[in-house]
Short mmCIF file of C-alpha atoms in Angstrom, two decimals:
data_model
loop_
_atom_site.label_atom_id
_atom_site.label_comp_id
_atom_site.label_asym_id
_atom_site.label_seq_id
_atom_site.Cartn_x
_atom_site.Cartn_y
_atom_site.Cartn_z
CA UNK S 1 10.66 -38.60 19.23
CA UNK S 2 9.46 -41.98 17.96
CA UNK S 3 5.90 -40.69 17.59
CA UNK S 4 7.14 -37.67 15.68
CA UNK S 5 9.28 -39.84 13.39
CA UNK S 6 6.33 -42.17 12.78
CA UNK S 7 4.06 -39.24 11.94
CA UNK S 8 6.69 -37.80 9.58
CA UNK S 9 7.21 -41.18 7.94
CA UNK S 10 10.93 -41.34 8.74
CA UNK S 11 12.98 -43.40 11.12
CA UNK S 12 13.90 -42.11 14.57
CA UNK S 13 17.64 -42.07 13.88
CA UNK S 14 17.13 -39.71 10.93
CA UNK S 15 15.10 -37.39 13.13
CA UNK S 16 17.85 -37.45 15.79
CA UNK S 17 20.51 -36.84 13.14
CA UNK S 18 18.89 -33.57 12.08
CA UNK S 19 17.50 -32.33 15.39
CA UNK S 20 19.26 -34.22 18.21
CA UNK S 21 16.32 -33.73 20.61
CA UNK S 22 12.76 -32.46 20.91
CA UNK S 23 13.91 -29.02 22.03
CA UNK S 24 15.90 -28.45 18.84
CA UNK S 25 13.03 -29.79 16.76
CA UNK S 26 10.60 -27.49 18.56
CA UNK S 27 12.93 -24.49 18.10
CA UNK S 28 13.20 -25.13 14.37
CA UNK S 29 9.44 -25.56 13.94
CA UNK S 30 8.77 -22.44 15.99
CA UNK S 31 11.31 -20.37 14.04
CA UNK S 32 9.80 -21.46 10.75
CA UNK S 33 6.27 -20.74 12.00
CA UNK S 34 7.28 -17.32 13.28
CA UNK S 35 9.01 -16.51 9.99
CA UNK S 36 5.91 -17.60 8.09
CA UNK S 37 3.77 -15.32 10.27
CA UNK S 38 6.11 -12.35 9.83
CA UNK S 39 6.28 -12.95 6.09
CA UNK S 40 2.48 -12.91 6.00
CA UNK S 41 2.06 -9.66 7.99
CA UNK S 42 4.89 -7.65 6.38
CA UNK S 43 3.02 -6.96 3.13
CA UNK S 44 0.23 -5.33 5.15
CA UNK S 45 2.74 -3.27 7.15
CA UNK S 46 4.48 -2.15 3.96
CA UNK S 47 1.51 -1.43 1.70
CA UNK S 48 1.50 1.99 0.11
CA UNK S 49 -1.73 3.08 1.77
CA UNK S 50 -2.22 5.30 4.83
CA UNK S 51 -1.56 4.25 8.41
CA UNK S 52 -5.32 4.59 9.05
CA UNK S 53 -5.98 2.05 6.31
CA UNK S 54 -3.26 -0.30 7.55
CA UNK S 55 -4.55 -0.61 11.12
CA UNK S 56 -7.77 -2.47 10.24
CA UNK S 57 -5.78 -4.75 7.92
CA UNK S 58 -3.28 -5.60 10.65
CA UNK S 59 -6.11 -6.27 13.09
CA UNK S 60 -7.85 -8.46 10.51
CA UNK S 61 -4.65 -10.42 9.97
CA UNK S 62 -4.08 -11.06 13.69
CA UNK S 63 -7.73 -12.03 14.20
CA UNK S 64 -7.57 -14.47 11.28
CA UNK S 65 -4.42 -16.08 12.68
CA UNK S 66 -6.08 -16.40 16.10
CA UNK S 67 -9.30 -17.79 14.65
CA UNK S 68 -7.33 -20.37 12.67
CA UNK S 69 -5.05 -21.21 15.62
CA UNK S 70 -7.07 -20.49 18.78
CA UNK S 71 -4.51 -22.07 21.14
CA UNK S 72 -1.56 -20.19 19.67
CA UNK S 73 -1.65 -17.23 22.06
CA UNK S 74 -1.60 -19.42 25.18
CA UNK S 75 1.13 -21.58 23.66
CA UNK S 76 3.31 -18.52 23.00
CA UNK S 77 2.69 -17.12 26.49
CA UNK S 78 3.60 -20.45 28.10
CA UNK S 79 6.80 -20.70 26.08
CA UNK S 80 7.68 -17.12 26.90
CA UNK S 81 7.17 -17.75 30.62
CA UNK S 82 9.16 -21.02 30.65
CA UNK S 83 12.20 -19.85 28.67
CA UNK S 84 12.06 -16.11 28.12
CA UNK S 85 15.56 -15.62 26.71
CA UNK S 86 15.35 -18.61 24.36
CA UNK S 87 11.96 -17.41 23.15
CA UNK S 88 13.20 -13.84 22.66
CA UNK S 89 16.19 -15.10 20.67
CA UNK S 90 13.87 -17.08 18.40
CA UNK S 91 11.61 -14.11 17.61
CA UNK S 92 14.21 -11.37 17.59
CA UNK S 93 13.60 -9.33 14.48
CA UNK S 94 13.31 -5.70 13.63
CA UNK S 95 11.20 -6.16 10.49
CA UNK S 96 8.33 -4.43 12.23
CA UNK S 97 10.48 -1.46 13.25
CA UNK S 98 11.69 -1.08 9.65
CA UNK S 99 8.17 -1.15 8.18
CA UNK S 100 6.38 1.54 6.21
CA UNK S 101 3.75 1.67 8.98
CA UNK S 102 6.31 2.75 11.58
CA UNK S 103 7.73 5.38 9.22
CA UNK S 104 4.21 6.67 8.57
CA UNK S 105 3.41 6.85 12.28
CA UNK S 106 6.66 8.66 13.05
CA UNK S 107 6.03 11.12 10.23
CA UNK S 108 2.45 11.77 11.39
CA UNK S 109 3.71 12.38 14.93
CA UNK S 110 6.42 14.73 13.66
CA UNK S 111 3.86 16.69 11.63
CA UNK S 112 1.54 16.91 14.64
CA UNK S 113 -1.19 14.95 12.85
CA UNK S 114 -1.48 12.35 15.60
CA UNK S 115 -0.70 12.13 19.28
CA UNK S 116 2.96 11.66 20.14
CA UNK S 117 2.63 7.98 21.04
CA UNK S 118 5.58 5.67 20.55
CA UNK S 119 4.80 3.34 17.62
CA UNK S 120 5.56 0.29 19.80
CA UNK S 121 2.67 1.34 22.08
CA UNK S 122 0.40 1.41 19.03
CA UNK S 123 1.57 -2.06 17.99
CA UNK S 124 1.04 -3.47 21.49
CA UNK S 125 -2.44 -1.94 21.60
CA UNK S 126 -3.33 -3.65 18.33
CA UNK S 127 -1.97 -7.02 19.44
CA UNK S 128 -3.47 -6.97 22.92
CA UNK S 129 -6.80 -5.67 21.71
CA UNK S 130 -7.20 -8.67 19.44
CA UNK S 131 -5.27 -11.46 21.14
CA UNK S 132 -6.58 -11.01 24.68
CA UNK S 133 -10.14 -12.09 23.80
CA UNK S 134 -8.76 -15.37 22.45
CA UNK S 135 -6.77 -15.94 25.64
CA UNK S 136 -9.77 -15.11 27.82
CA UNK S 137 -12.41 -16.68 25.56
CA UNK S 138 -13.98 -18.96 28.21
CA UNK S 139 -14.23 -16.11 30.71
CA UNK S 140 -15.63 -13.69 28.11
CA UNK S 141 -18.19 -16.20 26.87
CA UNK S 142 -19.32 -16.90 30.43
CA UNK S 143 -19.43 -13.21 31.33
CA UNK S 144 -21.46 -12.08 28.33
CA UNK S 145 -23.42 -15.31 28.03
CA UNK S 146 -22.48 -15.99 24.42
CA UNK S 147 -22.33 -19.29 22.60
CA UNK S 148 -19.90 -20.31 19.86
CA UNK S 149 -22.18 -19.00 17.11
CA UNK S 150 -22.18 -15.54 18.66
CA UNK S 151 -18.42 -15.63 19.29
CA UNK S 152 -17.65 -14.98 15.62
CA UNK S 153 -19.94 -11.96 15.69
CA UNK S 154 -18.23 -10.75 18.89
CA UNK S 155 -14.80 -11.03 17.22
CA UNK S 156 -16.03 -9.22 14.09
CA UNK S 157 -17.32 -6.39 16.29
CA UNK S 158 -14.08 -6.42 18.28
CA UNK S 159 -11.96 -5.95 15.14
CA UNK S 160 -13.93 -2.84 14.15
CA UNK S 161 -13.99 -1.49 17.68
CA UNK S 162 -10.24 -1.82 18.27
CA UNK S 163 -9.44 -0.18 14.93
CA UNK S 164 -11.91 2.68 15.47
CA UNK S 165 -10.81 3.32 19.06
CA UNK S 166 -7.12 3.37 18.17
CA UNK S 167 -7.46 5.54 15.06
CA UNK S 168 -9.78 8.01 16.80
CA UNK S 169 -7.52 8.17 19.86
CA UNK S 170 -4.46 8.91 17.75
CA UNK S 171 -6.16 11.62 15.69
CA UNK S 172 -7.87 13.52 18.50
CA UNK S 173 -5.79 15.57 20.89
#
């Protein structure tokens, strides 16, 4: 706590007054970070364009977050494994379920325009298709023999591939 107070330029007692311990400080920082992320993705989810146009934008957003914060995915997984209920309580939100994207997907399913896939499955496919390469980056680089310079090209290709595969899968049945 002293190191945190020093970095923040405040005294340790002030830090303890507001947060009591590192766990409460962590929870507050995580909640604010999660809110910031959700606030940044919601405009894409709620744009007035088609679901097909939204999917590449969502993928781009997740990839940008991962490229800017490459350790974020492993951090979240570790926190989820250590304290699942606490983590779930921190991220509990239904903003995604109330989005225009979900309404569009449900409408397209109802009209028979796309496969009857639960929208949550679509969301998980988007997230896993983009986040997994960042989690497995060392293994992927070793397997395909790529260097850091080629990694950015790999991720750019991955974004297009995940979007194309998902959109084409949903439309063809």
